[in-house]
N, C-alpha and C. Protein backbone atom coordinates (compact mmCIF):
# COMPACT_ATOMS: atom_id res chain seq x y z
N MET A 1 -69.61 50.34 -109.13
CA MET A 1 -70.28 49.80 -108.05
C MET A 1 -69.34 49.28 -106.96
N GLU A 2 -68.25 48.58 -107.43
CA GLU A 2 -67.31 48.10 -106.46
C GLU A 2 -66.58 49.23 -105.67
N LEU A 3 -66.35 50.35 -106.39
CA LEU A 3 -65.78 51.48 -105.77
C LEU A 3 -66.67 52.12 -104.67
N LEU A 4 -67.96 52.08 -104.96
CA LEU A 4 -68.93 52.62 -103.96
C LEU A 4 -68.96 51.74 -102.74
N VAL A 5 -69.04 50.46 -102.93
CA VAL A 5 -69.09 49.53 -101.79
C VAL A 5 -67.83 49.60 -100.96
N THR A 6 -66.66 49.72 -101.66
CA THR A 6 -65.39 49.83 -100.94
C THR A 6 -65.29 51.13 -100.17
N ALA A 7 -65.79 52.22 -100.78
CA ALA A 7 -65.80 53.48 -100.11
C ALA A 7 -66.71 53.50 -98.82
N ILE A 8 -67.86 52.82 -98.95
CA ILE A 8 -68.76 52.73 -97.81
C ILE A 8 -68.16 51.88 -96.70
N ILE A 9 -67.55 50.80 -97.02
CA ILE A 9 -66.86 50.00 -96.02
C ILE A 9 -65.75 50.71 -95.32
N VAL A 10 -64.92 51.38 -96.10
CA VAL A 10 -63.79 52.19 -95.51
C VAL A 10 -64.32 53.31 -94.61
N GLY A 11 -65.40 53.95 -95.11
CA GLY A 11 -66.00 55.01 -94.27
C GLY A 11 -66.55 54.48 -92.98
N LEU A 12 -67.21 53.34 -92.99
CA LEU A 12 -67.75 52.77 -91.75
C LEU A 12 -66.65 52.37 -90.80
N VAL A 13 -65.58 51.83 -91.32
CA VAL A 13 -64.48 51.38 -90.47
C VAL A 13 -63.85 52.60 -89.82
N VAL A 14 -63.58 53.67 -90.54
CA VAL A 14 -63.04 54.91 -90.06
C VAL A 14 -63.99 55.50 -88.98
N TYR A 15 -65.26 55.54 -89.29
CA TYR A 15 -66.22 56.04 -88.30
C TYR A 15 -66.21 55.26 -86.99
N GLY A 16 -66.21 53.95 -87.15
CA GLY A 16 -66.19 53.11 -85.91
C GLY A 16 -64.92 53.26 -85.15
N LEU A 17 -63.79 53.38 -85.80
CA LEU A 17 -62.56 53.56 -85.04
C LEU A 17 -62.54 54.89 -84.35
N GLU A 18 -62.95 55.93 -85.04
CA GLU A 18 -63.01 57.30 -84.44
C GLU A 18 -63.98 57.31 -83.27
N ARG A 19 -65.11 56.74 -83.43
CA ARG A 19 -66.06 56.70 -82.33
C ARG A 19 -65.57 55.92 -81.17
N ASN A 20 -64.89 54.86 -81.33
CA ASN A 20 -64.31 54.07 -80.27
C ASN A 20 -63.21 54.88 -79.54
N ARG A 21 -62.35 55.53 -80.32
CA ARG A 21 -61.28 56.32 -79.72
C ARG A 21 -61.80 57.49 -78.90
N ALA A 22 -62.84 58.18 -79.41
CA ALA A 22 -63.38 59.28 -78.71
C ALA A 22 -64.12 58.80 -77.44
N ARG A 23 -64.69 57.69 -77.46
CA ARG A 23 -65.42 57.23 -76.26
C ARG A 23 -64.48 56.79 -75.24
N GLN A 24 -63.35 56.17 -75.58
CA GLN A 24 -62.32 55.72 -74.59
C GLN A 24 -61.60 56.91 -74.05
N ALA A 25 -61.43 58.00 -74.73
CA ALA A 25 -60.63 59.15 -74.21
C ALA A 25 -61.44 59.88 -73.22
N THR A 26 -62.76 59.87 -73.25
CA THR A 26 -63.54 60.65 -72.31
C THR A 26 -64.08 59.80 -71.18
N ALA A 27 -63.83 58.58 -71.25
CA ALA A 27 -64.38 57.68 -70.12
C ALA A 27 -63.65 57.95 -68.84
N PRO A 28 -64.32 57.78 -67.68
CA PRO A 28 -63.63 58.01 -66.46
C PRO A 28 -62.44 57.06 -66.18
N HIS A 29 -62.61 55.88 -66.67
CA HIS A 29 -61.54 54.84 -66.47
C HIS A 29 -60.97 54.50 -67.86
N PHE A 30 -60.07 55.31 -68.35
CA PHE A 30 -59.55 55.16 -69.71
C PHE A 30 -58.33 54.22 -69.76
N HIS A 31 -58.00 53.50 -68.66
CA HIS A 31 -56.91 52.53 -68.65
C HIS A 31 -57.42 51.18 -69.11
N LEU A 32 -56.49 50.26 -69.37
CA LEU A 32 -56.89 48.97 -69.74
C LEU A 32 -57.50 48.19 -68.63
N ALA A 33 -58.36 47.23 -68.87
CA ALA A 33 -58.93 46.44 -67.83
C ALA A 33 -57.95 45.54 -67.19
N GLY A 34 -58.13 45.29 -65.96
CA GLY A 34 -57.22 44.44 -65.19
C GLY A 34 -56.37 45.13 -64.19
N SER A 35 -55.59 44.45 -63.50
CA SER A 35 -54.82 45.09 -62.49
C SER A 35 -53.57 45.77 -63.08
N SER A 36 -53.12 46.91 -62.44
CA SER A 36 -51.99 47.62 -62.98
C SER A 36 -50.80 47.58 -62.07
N ASP A 37 -50.81 46.69 -61.07
CA ASP A 37 -49.72 46.57 -60.20
C ASP A 37 -48.84 45.32 -60.48
N VAL A 38 -48.82 44.93 -61.75
CA VAL A 38 -48.04 43.82 -62.24
C VAL A 38 -46.56 44.20 -62.32
N VAL A 39 -45.64 43.42 -61.80
CA VAL A 39 -44.27 43.68 -61.86
C VAL A 39 -43.75 43.33 -63.27
N ASP A 40 -43.02 44.22 -63.89
CA ASP A 40 -42.43 43.97 -65.17
C ASP A 40 -41.13 43.20 -64.95
N ARG A 41 -41.20 41.91 -65.22
CA ARG A 41 -40.03 41.03 -64.92
C ARG A 41 -38.93 41.30 -65.87
N ASP A 42 -39.16 41.69 -67.08
CA ASP A 42 -38.11 41.96 -68.06
C ASP A 42 -37.24 43.13 -67.62
N SER A 43 -37.90 44.25 -67.21
CA SER A 43 -37.10 45.42 -66.77
C SER A 43 -36.35 45.08 -65.51
N GLU A 44 -36.94 44.32 -64.64
CA GLU A 44 -36.23 43.87 -63.40
C GLU A 44 -35.04 43.05 -63.77
N ARG A 45 -35.15 42.13 -64.65
CA ARG A 45 -34.07 41.20 -65.07
C ARG A 45 -32.94 42.01 -65.75
N VAL A 46 -33.29 42.94 -66.60
CA VAL A 46 -32.33 43.75 -67.36
C VAL A 46 -31.54 44.64 -66.40
N SER A 47 -32.22 45.23 -65.44
CA SER A 47 -31.52 46.09 -64.45
C SER A 47 -30.62 45.30 -63.59
N LYS A 48 -30.93 44.08 -63.21
CA LYS A 48 -30.07 43.22 -62.43
C LYS A 48 -28.79 42.83 -63.27
N GLU A 49 -29.10 42.53 -64.53
CA GLU A 49 -27.94 42.14 -65.40
C GLU A 49 -27.02 43.28 -65.58
N LEU A 50 -27.55 44.51 -65.81
CA LEU A 50 -26.68 45.69 -65.95
C LEU A 50 -25.92 46.04 -64.66
N LEU A 51 -26.55 45.81 -63.52
CA LEU A 51 -25.87 46.03 -62.23
C LEU A 51 -24.70 45.07 -62.09
N LEU A 52 -24.87 43.81 -62.45
CA LEU A 52 -23.79 42.76 -62.33
C LEU A 52 -22.71 43.10 -63.37
N LEU A 53 -23.09 43.57 -64.53
CA LEU A 53 -22.10 43.92 -65.49
C LEU A 53 -21.29 45.14 -65.12
N ASP A 54 -21.96 46.12 -64.44
CA ASP A 54 -21.27 47.28 -63.95
C ASP A 54 -20.25 46.89 -62.84
N ARG A 55 -20.66 45.99 -61.98
CA ARG A 55 -19.80 45.54 -60.90
C ARG A 55 -18.55 44.77 -61.46
N ALA A 56 -18.80 43.99 -62.50
CA ALA A 56 -17.73 43.27 -63.14
C ALA A 56 -16.71 44.14 -63.83
N VAL A 57 -17.19 45.23 -64.38
CA VAL A 57 -16.34 46.16 -65.14
C VAL A 57 -15.49 46.95 -64.04
N ARG A 58 -16.07 47.27 -62.95
CA ARG A 58 -15.33 48.05 -61.98
C ARG A 58 -14.26 47.25 -61.23
N LEU A 59 -14.39 45.93 -61.20
CA LEU A 59 -13.37 45.14 -60.49
C LEU A 59 -12.22 44.82 -61.45
N PRO A 60 -11.08 45.46 -61.17
CA PRO A 60 -9.91 45.30 -62.05
C PRO A 60 -9.08 44.01 -61.66
């Protein structure tokens, strides 16, 4: 009995996940909600640090 209930729950979860994935892939707006013009401050900071490091290495 426990095995049957577990199998039904697992089946419903798999069905729900697959249904959600299929629905999102065919939607006209399949990107995340919200604005997409947000500046990634981490990549900006890392590039500036690498640029400063490169300048420091080049100066003998």
